[in-house]
């Protein structure tokens, strides 16, 4: 009986070896150095700005340094008209620039998406300004707007305008001149993103629309634009943030002048910190600008229903 019971008893299942945790943690260990570096280069400056926004900090006047509380923020909203002027101009600059860049970028993307001879060269020429740095772009347009050797000189030779005219020093022309200079570099950004999304639109949709008798305008409105919605929302949001923080082009072209006509809020912050050495107040201005951008971005994404399905 004992032998029968021993034979009938099934053997115990082999014990599973505990899986090593090292292979599962290996990807995180590999990216840890890069993540720590990014955290240090991003988190530390952000925390420093928030800290100094509550301080009176001016290296040239150390006897006045110390805890300020919310004095800097109170001064911004109640005793600094330059803040409201620069904020108003920043909103105007972003609205005009992003709107025009979107329109021209969409038009260029639709053009270079067509099949024609030399399309590769045409695309390269359209996208090439985006590869130029902001400072170099500014230097190019400073030369183009030079009153002695630039566009105005050749226009004067043709009898248009007068010699010695400088569009960058005239309050009535400085804004359009700066807009054109930034359009040259900003339009390719929209063209690149929109063209990439256009490549994924199925041609069957357009063929079916043509069979149904839809015109080109109706195809664009009911097929192309809905497909490009997320690309347009994302590109306009990114470009709006970049244009709001635009310092290099306006600083090189106009320096915020003439008479402060082209001073954006970030340029005002740069002048306050670098020229006036008032880093505490500049940090408070930066904090306010950060909150404004964050709020506007959240509202824009909410209203545009980015990533959602159209009903």
mmCIF file of C-alpha atoms in Angstrom:
data_model
loop_
_atom_site.group_PDB
_atom_site.id
_atom_site.type_symbol
_atom_site.label_atom_id
_atom_site.label_comp_id
_atom_site.label_asym_id
_atom_site.label_seq_id
_atom_site.Cartn_x
_atom_site.Cartn_y
_atom_site.Cartn_z
ATOM 1 C CA UNK A 1 0.000 0.000 0.000
ATOM 2 C CA UNK A 2 2.798 2.361 0.890
ATOM 3 C CA UNK A 3 4.491 1.607 -2.403
ATOM 4 C CA UNK A 4 1.230 2.229 -4.316
ATOM 5 C CA UNK A 5 0.704 5.549 -2.516
ATOM 6 C CA UNK A 6 4.242 6.561 -3.289
ATOM 7 C CA UNK A 7 3.754 5.788 -6.967
ATOM 8 C CA UNK A 8 0.388 7.605 -7.114
ATOM 9 C CA UNK A 9 1.694 10.799 -5.551
ATOM 10 C CA UNK A 10 2.576 13.266 -8.358
ATOM 11 C CA UNK A 11 5.990 14.818 -8.219
ATOM 12 C CA UNK A 12 6.241 18.316 -6.797
ATOM 13 C CA UNK A 13 6.379 21.025 -9.495
ATOM 14 C CA UNK A 14 9.795 22.561 -9.969
ATOM 15 C CA UNK A 15 10.291 25.755 -8.050
ATOM 16 C CA UNK A 16 10.335 28.827 -10.238
ATOM 17 C CA UNK A 17 13.409 30.874 -10.084
ATOM 18 C CA UNK A 18 12.753 34.409 -9.071
ATOM 19 C CA UNK A 19 13.209 36.678 -12.042
ATOM 20 C CA UNK A 20 16.091 39.038 -11.636
ATOM 21 C CA UNK A 21 15.074 42.642 -11.192
ATOM 22 C CA UNK A 22 18.195 43.905 -12.905
ATOM 23 C CA UNK A 23 17.035 43.381 -16.536
ATOM 24 C CA UNK A 24 13.800 45.243 -15.795
ATOM 25 C CA UNK A 25 15.641 48.129 -14.194
ATOM 26 C CA UNK A 26 18.368 48.269 -16.810
ATOM 27 C CA UNK A 27 16.584 50.724 -19.190
ATOM 28 C CA UNK A 28 15.953 53.124 -16.299
ATOM 29 C CA UNK A 29 19.552 52.832 -15.150
ATOM 30 C CA UNK A 30 20.771 53.611 -18.652
ATOM 31 C CA UNK A 31 18.672 56.767 -19.020
ATOM 32 C CA UNK A 32 19.258 57.898 -15.428
ATOM 33 C CA UNK A 33 22.407 59.987 -16.191
ATOM 34 C CA UNK A 34 20.675 61.892 -19.005
ATOM 35 C CA UNK A 35 17.528 62.335 -16.905
ATOM 36 C CA UNK A 36 19.540 63.704 -13.968
ATOM 37 C CA UNK A 37 21.383 66.136 -16.243
ATOM 38 C CA UNK A 38 18.117 67.359 -17.777
ATOM 39 C CA UNK A 39 16.595 67.705 -14.318
ATOM 40 C CA UNK A 40 19.580 69.720 -13.167
ATOM 41 C CA UNK A 41 19.643 72.010 -16.196
ATOM 42 C CA UNK A 42 15.860 72.574 -16.145
ATOM 43 C CA UNK A 43 14.710 72.265 -12.537
ATOM 44 C CA UNK A 44 17.488 74.317 -10.957
ATOM 45 C CA UNK A 45 16.984 77.438 -13.136
ATOM 46 C CA UNK A 46 13.207 77.268 -12.690
ATOM 47 C CA UNK A 47 13.474 76.965 -8.910
ATOM 48 C CA UNK A 48 16.055 79.764 -8.864
ATOM 49 C CA UNK A 49 13.731 82.091 -10.763
ATOM 50 C CA UNK A 50 10.888 81.421 -8.324
ATOM 51 C CA UNK A 51 13.243 81.981 -5.404
ATOM 52 C CA UNK A 52 14.709 85.259 -6.656
ATOM 53 C CA UNK A 53 11.258 86.551 -7.577
ATOM 54 C CA UNK A 54 10.664 86.871 -3.825
ATOM 55 C CA UNK A 55 13.960 88.674 -3.257
ATOM 56 C CA UNK A 56 15.466 92.104 -3.742
ATOM 57 C CA UNK A 57 18.589 91.056 -5.625
ATOM 58 C CA UNK A 58 20.859 93.494 -7.396
ATOM 59 C CA UNK A 59 24.607 92.665 -7.385
ATOM 60 C CA UNK A 60 25.466 96.338 -7.894
ATOM 61 C CA UNK A 61 23.492 97.348 -4.777
ATOM 62 C CA UNK A 62 24.124 94.548 -2.259
ATOM 63 C CA UNK A 63 23.002 96.678 0.695
ATOM 64 C CA UNK A 64 19.439 96.545 -0.651
ATOM 65 C CA UNK A 65 19.339 92.780 -1.155
ATOM 66 C CA UNK A 66 17.027 90.707 1.000
ATOM 67 C CA UNK A 67 13.632 89.103 1.262
ATOM 68 C CA UNK A 68 10.966 91.066 -0.616
ATOM 69 C CA UNK A 69 7.924 88.852 -0.301
ATOM 70 C CA UNK A 70 5.367 89.844 -2.911
ATOM 71 C CA UNK A 71 6.648 93.404 -3.291
ATOM 72 C CA UNK A 72 8.033 92.693 -6.764
ATOM 73 C CA UNK A 73 4.682 91.317 -7.949
ATOM 74 C CA UNK A 74 2.793 94.249 -6.407
ATOM 75 C CA UNK A 75 5.073 96.644 -8.279
ATOM 76 C CA UNK A 76 4.479 94.786 -11.559
ATOM 77 C CA UNK A 77 0.709 95.123 -11.483
ATOM 78 C CA UNK A 78 0.354 98.518 -9.788
ATOM 79 C CA UNK A 79 3.444 100.612 -10.432
ATOM 80 C CA UNK A 80 5.035 99.538 -13.722
ATOM 81 C CA UNK A 81 3.369 100.867 -16.878
ATOM 82 C CA UNK A 82 6.197 99.375 -18.969
ATOM 83 C CA UNK A 83 4.953 95.896 -18.047
ATOM 84 C CA UNK A 84 1.515 96.502 -19.545
ATOM 85 C CA UNK A 85 2.951 98.213 -22.630
ATOM 86 C CA UNK A 86 5.364 95.364 -23.344
ATOM 87 C CA UNK A 87 2.717 92.735 -22.610
ATOM 88 C CA UNK A 88 0.317 94.430 -25.049
ATOM 89 C CA UNK A 89 2.969 94.582 -27.742
ATOM 90 C CA UNK A 90 3.902 90.928 -27.095
ATOM 91 C CA UNK A 91 0.280 89.871 -27.629
ATOM 92 C CA UNK A 92 0.109 91.943 -30.832
ATOM 93 C CA UNK A 93 3.423 90.515 -32.058
ATOM 94 C CA UNK A 94 2.373 86.901 -31.386
ATOM 95 C CA UNK A 95 -1.078 87.285 -32.948
ATOM 96 C CA UNK A 96 0.169 88.912 -36.167
ATOM 97 C CA UNK A 97 3.269 86.739 -36.566
ATOM 98 C CA UNK A 98 1.649 83.379 -35.871
ATOM 99 C CA UNK A 99 -1.400 84.200 -37.974
ATOM 100 C CA UNK A 100 0.633 85.244 -41.014
ATOM 101 C CA UNK A 101 3.118 82.399 -40.616
ATOM 102 C CA UNK A 102 0.255 79.905 -40.513
ATOM 103 C CA UNK A 103 -1.393 81.304 -43.648
ATOM 104 C CA UNK A 104 1.805 81.477 -45.698
ATOM 105 C CA UNK A 105 3.063 78.153 -44.327
ATOM 106 C CA UNK A 106 -0.195 76.423 -45.247
ATOM 107 C CA UNK A 107 -0.089 77.916 -48.750
ATOM 108 C CA UNK A 108 3.534 76.829 -49.280
ATOM 109 C CA UNK A 109 2.827 73.333 -47.967
ATOM 110 C CA UNK A 110 -0.072 72.931 -50.398
ATOM 111 C CA UNK A 111 2.113 74.155 -53.274
ATOM 112 C CA UNK A 112 5.149 71.935 -52.634
ATOM 113 C CA UNK A 113 2.828 68.974 -52.002
ATOM 114 C CA UNK A 114 1.897 69.024 -55.683
ATOM 115 C CA UNK A 115 3.849 67.147 -58.336
ATOM 116 C CA UNK A 116 5.940 69.406 -60.576
ATOM 117 C CA UNK A 117 9.377 69.536 -62.137
ATOM 118 C CA UNK A 118 12.048 70.526 -59.612
ATOM 119 C CA UNK A 119 9.855 69.818 -56.594
ATOM 120 C CA UNK A 120 12.800 68.594 -54.492
ATOM 121 C CA UNK A 121 14.721 71.806 -55.160
ATOM 122 C CA UNK A 122 11.631 73.869 -54.450
ATOM 123 C CA UNK A 123 11.114 72.149 -51.103
ATOM 124 C CA UNK A 124 14.753 72.688 -50.168
ATOM 125 C CA UNK A 125 14.489 76.412 -50.958
ATOM 126 C CA UNK A 126 11.262 76.741 -48.971
ATOM 127 C CA UNK A 127 12.628 74.974 -45.907
ATOM 128 C CA UNK A 128 16.171 76.415 -45.926
ATOM 129 C CA UNK A 129 15.423 79.613 -43.916
ATOM 130 C CA UNK A 130 14.401 77.480 -40.934
ATOM 131 C CA UNK A 131 17.963 76.122 -40.749
ATOM 132 C CA UNK A 132 19.367 79.637 -40.248
ATOM 133 C CA UNK A 133 19.916 80.745 -36.660
ATOM 134 C CA UNK A 134 17.997 83.676 -35.231
ATOM 135 C CA UNK A 135 21.064 85.887 -34.829
ATOM 136 C CA UNK A 136 22.192 85.208 -38.412
ATOM 137 C CA UNK A 137 18.679 85.924 -39.650
ATOM 138 C CA UNK A 138 18.783 89.247 -37.832
ATOM 139 C CA UNK A 139 22.181 90.072 -39.327
ATOM 140 C CA UNK A 140 20.892 89.354 -42.844
ATOM 141 C CA UNK A 141 17.877 91.625 -42.421
ATOM 142 C CA UNK A 142 19.909 94.365 -40.772
ATOM 143 C CA UNK A 143 21.976 94.475 -43.971
ATOM 144 C CA UNK A 144 18.842 94.384 -46.129
ATOM 145 C CA UNK A 145 17.319 97.294 -44.184
ATOM 146 C CA UNK A 146 20.539 99.328 -44.178
ATOM 147 C CA UNK A 147 19.762 102.860 -45.357
ATOM 148 C CA UNK A 148 22.970 103.124 -47.397
ATOM 149 C CA UNK A 149 23.268 99.714 -49.058
ATOM 150 C CA UNK A 150 19.942 97.977 -48.471
ATOM 151 C CA UNK A 151 16.485 97.836 -49.971
ATOM 152 C CA UNK A 152 15.644 101.491 -49.392
ATOM 153 C CA UNK A 153 18.700 102.580 -51.406
ATOM 154 C CA UNK A 154 17.557 100.586 -54.459
ATOM 155 C CA UNK A 155 13.979 101.797 -54.055
ATOM 156 C CA UNK A 156 15.251 105.376 -53.933
ATOM 157 C CA UNK A 157 17.161 104.742 -57.174
ATOM 158 C CA UNK A 158 13.821 103.767 -58.719
ATOM 159 C CA UNK A 159 12.183 106.922 -57.428
ATOM 160 C CA UNK A 160 10.339 105.217 -54.569
ATOM 161 C CA UNK A 161 11.033 106.917 -51.257
ATOM 162 C CA UNK A 162 14.056 108.998 -50.416
ATOM 163 C CA UNK A 163 17.722 108.296 -49.762
ATOM 164 C CA UNK A 164 18.833 107.684 -46.196
ATOM 165 C CA UNK A 165 15.471 106.266 -45.130
ATOM 166 C CA UNK A 166 15.695 103.634 -42.390
ATOM 167 C CA UNK A 167 12.625 101.493 -41.844
ATOM 168 C CA UNK A 168 13.978 100.274 -38.500
ATOM 169 C CA UNK A 169 14.265 103.762 -37.021
ATOM 170 C CA UNK A 170 10.826 105.003 -38.093
ATOM 171 C CA UNK A 171 7.953 104.259 -35.701
ATOM 172 C CA UNK A 172 5.506 103.910 -38.601
ATOM 173 C CA UNK A 173 7.529 101.235 -40.458
ATOM 174 C CA UNK A 174 9.543 99.400 -37.797
ATOM 175 C CA UNK A 175 6.757 96.965 -36.906
ATOM 176 C CA UNK A 176 6.025 95.822 -40.499
ATOM 177 C CA UNK A 177 9.770 95.590 -41.177
ATOM 178 C CA UNK A 178 10.310 93.363 -38.133
ATOM 179 C CA UNK A 179 7.266 91.260 -39.074
ATOM 180 C CA UNK A 180 8.652 90.579 -42.569
ATOM 181 C CA UNK A 181 12.059 89.619 -41.196
ATOM 182 C CA UNK A 182 10.587 87.092 -38.773
ATOM 183 C CA UNK A 183 8.156 85.759 -41.393
ATOM 184 C CA UNK A 184 11.101 84.779 -43.583
ATOM 185 C CA UNK A 185 12.333 82.382 -40.904
ATOM 186 C CA UNK A 186 9.039 81.335 -39.297
ATOM 187 C CA UNK A 187 6.969 80.370 -42.356
ATOM 188 C CA UNK A 188 9.072 77.241 -43.165
ATOM 189 C CA UNK A 189 8.293 75.830 -39.698
ATOM 190 C CA UNK A 190 4.588 75.675 -40.494
ATOM 191 C CA UNK A 191 5.270 74.471 -44.030
ATOM 192 C CA UNK A 192 7.370 71.545 -42.758
ATOM 193 C CA UNK A 193 4.852 70.334 -40.182
ATOM 194 C CA UNK A 194 1.813 70.787 -42.413
ATOM 195 C CA UNK A 195 3.497 69.132 -45.403
ATOM 196 C CA UNK A 196 4.416 66.125 -43.243
ATOM 197 C CA UNK A 197 0.753 65.740 -42.281
ATOM 198 C CA UNK A 198 -0.425 66.255 -45.856
ATOM 199 C CA UNK A 199 1.625 63.242 -46.941
ATOM 200 C CA UNK A 200 -0.572 60.979 -44.821
ATOM 201 C CA UNK A 201 -3.902 62.059 -46.355
ATOM 202 C CA UNK A 202 -5.317 59.199 -48.398
ATOM 203 C CA UNK A 203 -5.751 60.022 -52.086
ATOM 204 C CA UNK A 204 -8.836 57.804 -52.118
ATOM 205 C CA UNK A 205 -10.696 60.505 -50.181
ATOM 206 C CA UNK A 206 -10.023 63.093 -52.882
ATOM 207 C CA UNK A 207 -10.907 60.649 -55.662
ATOM 208 C CA UNK A 208 -14.205 59.811 -53.967
ATOM 209 C CA UNK A 209 -14.919 63.527 -53.488
ATOM 210 C CA UNK A 210 -14.252 64.196 -57.183
ATOM 211 C CA UNK A 211 -16.620 61.396 -58.148
ATOM 212 C CA UNK A 212 -19.273 63.017 -55.953
ATOM 213 C CA UNK A 213 -18.687 66.319 -57.744
ATOM 214 C CA UNK A 214 -16.968 68.200 -54.887
ATOM 215 C CA UNK A 215 -14.966 71.248 -55.939
ATOM 216 C CA UNK A 216 -11.351 71.868 -54.934
ATOM 217 C CA UNK A 217 -12.507 74.364 -52.309
ATOM 218 C CA UNK A 218 -14.925 71.861 -50.772
ATOM 219 C CA UNK A 219 -12.244 69.148 -50.785
ATOM 220 C CA UNK A 220 -9.887 71.494 -48.970
ATOM 221 C CA UNK A 221 -12.527 72.513 -46.436
ATOM 222 C CA UNK A 222 -14.008 69.077 -45.680
ATOM 223 C CA UNK A 223 -10.986 66.775 -46.175
ATOM 224 C CA UNK A 224 -7.699 68.649 -45.913
ATOM 225 C CA UNK A 225 -8.414 71.042 -43.049
ATOM 226 C CA UNK A 226 -10.006 68.459 -40.691
ATOM 227 C CA UNK A 227 -7.048 66.158 -41.284
ATOM 228 C CA UNK A 228 -4.597 68.980 -40.525
ATOM 229 C CA UNK A 229 -6.372 70.110 -37.359
ATOM 230 C CA UNK A 230 -3.991 68.589 -34.801
ATOM 231 C CA UNK A 231 -0.906 69.624 -36.774
ATOM 232 C CA UNK A 232 -2.176 73.207 -36.998
ATOM 233 C CA UNK A 233 -3.085 73.355 -33.305
ATOM 234 C CA UNK A 234 0.284 71.966 -32.207
ATOM 235 C CA UNK A 235 2.347 74.138 -34.577
ATOM 236 C CA UNK A 236 0.494 77.342 -33.685
ATOM 237 C CA UNK A 237 0.889 76.643 -29.965
ATOM 238 C CA UNK A 238 4.615 75.941 -30.242
ATOM 239 C CA UNK A 239 5.216 78.912 -32.493
ATOM 240 C CA UNK A 240 3.161 81.230 -30.260
ATOM 241 C CA UNK A 241 5.312 80.293 -27.259
ATOM 242 C CA UNK A 242 8.508 80.803 -29.283
ATOM 243 C CA UNK A 243 7.340 84.129 -30.689
ATOM 244 C CA UNK A 244 6.326 85.330 -27.238
ATOM 245 C CA UNK A 245 9.849 84.512 -26.010
ATOM 246 C CA UNK A 246 11.492 85.997 -29.096
ATOM 247 C CA UNK A 247 14.459 88.107 -28.008
ATOM 248 C CA UNK A 248 17.336 87.570 -30.442
ATOM 249 C CA UNK A 249 15.704 88.923 -33.611
ATOM 250 C CA UNK A 250 14.118 92.037 -32.124
ATOM 251 C CA UNK A 251 17.167 92.766 -29.974
ATOM 252 C CA UNK A 252 19.474 92.606 -32.991
ATOM 253 C CA UNK A 253 17.138 94.437 -35.371
ATOM 254 C CA UNK A 254 15.807 97.251 -33.214
ATOM 255 C CA UNK A 255 17.014 96.794 -29.634
ATOM 256 C CA UNK A 256 13.389 97.353 -28.622
ATOM 257 C CA UNK A 257 13.260 100.771 -30.284
ATOM 258 C CA UNK A 258 12.599 103.213 -31.606
ATOM 259 C CA UNK A 259 11.189 104.760 -28.413
ATOM 260 C CA UNK A 260 10.334 101.307 -27.079
ATOM 261 C CA UNK A 261 7.950 100.575 -29.967
ATOM 262 C CA UNK A 262 9.194 96.989 -30.414
ATOM 263 C CA UNK A 263 9.949 96.006 -26.811
ATOM 264 C CA UNK A 264 8.345 92.677 -25.952
ATOM 265 C CA UNK A 265 7.962 91.414 -22.402
ATOM 266 C CA UNK A 266 10.921 88.986 -22.665
ATOM 267 C CA UNK A 267 13.072 91.779 -24.100
ATOM 268 C CA UNK A 268 12.010 94.011 -21.191
ATOM 269 C CA UNK A 269 12.985 91.214 -18.804
ATOM 270 C CA UNK A 270 16.375 90.870 -20.500
ATOM 271 C CA UNK A 271 17.006 94.607 -20.251
ATOM 272 C CA UNK A 272 15.933 94.642 -16.603
ATOM 273 C CA UNK A 273 18.259 91.803 -15.655
ATOM 274 C CA UNK A 274 21.281 92.318 -17.932
ATOM 275 C CA UNK A 275 21.365 96.108 -18.236
ATOM 276 C CA UNK A 276 19.814 97.206 -14.926
ATOM 277 C CA UNK A 277 21.141 94.174 -12.957
ATOM 278 C CA UNK A 278 17.797 93.963 -11.131
ATOM 279 C CA UNK A 279 17.594 90.180 -11.108
ATOM 280 C CA UNK A 280 14.958 89.990 -8.386
ATOM 281 C CA UNK A 281 12.442 92.101 -10.278
ATOM 282 C CA UNK A 282 13.345 90.394 -13.574
ATOM 283 C CA UNK A 283 12.670 87.011 -11.942
ATOM 284 C CA UNK A 284 9.253 88.220 -10.834
ATOM 285 C CA UNK A 285 8.529 89.370 -14.400
ATOM 286 C CA UNK A 286 9.643 85.959 -15.687
ATOM 287 C CA UNK A 287 7.341 84.194 -13.225
ATOM 288 C CA UNK A 288 4.389 86.291 -14.388
ATOM 289 C CA UNK A 289 5.236 85.576 -18.032
ATOM 290 C CA UNK A 290 5.437 81.841 -17.234
ATOM 291 C CA UNK A 291 1.996 81.870 -15.610
ATOM 292 C CA UNK A 292 0.521 83.798 -18.554
ATOM 293 C CA UNK A 293 1.942 81.338 -21.094
ATOM 294 C CA UNK A 294 0.825 78.326 -19.058
ATOM 295 C CA UNK A 295 -2.721 79.664 -18.675
ATOM 296 C CA UNK A 296 -3.062 80.640 -22.345
ATOM 297 C CA UNK A 297 -1.686 77.273 -23.492
ATOM 298 C CA UNK A 298 -4.138 75.330 -21.337
ATOM 299 C CA UNK A 299 -7.088 77.425 -22.514
ATOM 300 C CA UNK A 300 -6.021 77.093 -26.161
ATOM 301 C CA UNK A 301 -5.661 73.316 -25.949
ATOM 302 C CA UNK A 302 -8.984 73.078 -24.150
ATOM 303 C CA UNK A 303 -10.871 75.179 -26.695
ATOM 304 C CA UNK A 304 -9.223 73.505 -29.699
ATOM 305 C CA UNK A 305 -9.899 69.989 -28.308
ATOM 306 C CA UNK A 306 -6.401 68.939 -29.321
ATOM 307 C CA UNK A 307 -6.132 65.171 -29.844
ATOM 308 C CA UNK A 308 -9.888 64.654 -29.586
ATOM 309 C CA UNK A 309 -12.313 63.316 -32.142
ATOM 310 C CA UNK A 310 -14.365 65.780 -34.121
ATOM 311 C CA UNK A 311 -18.089 65.318 -33.760
#
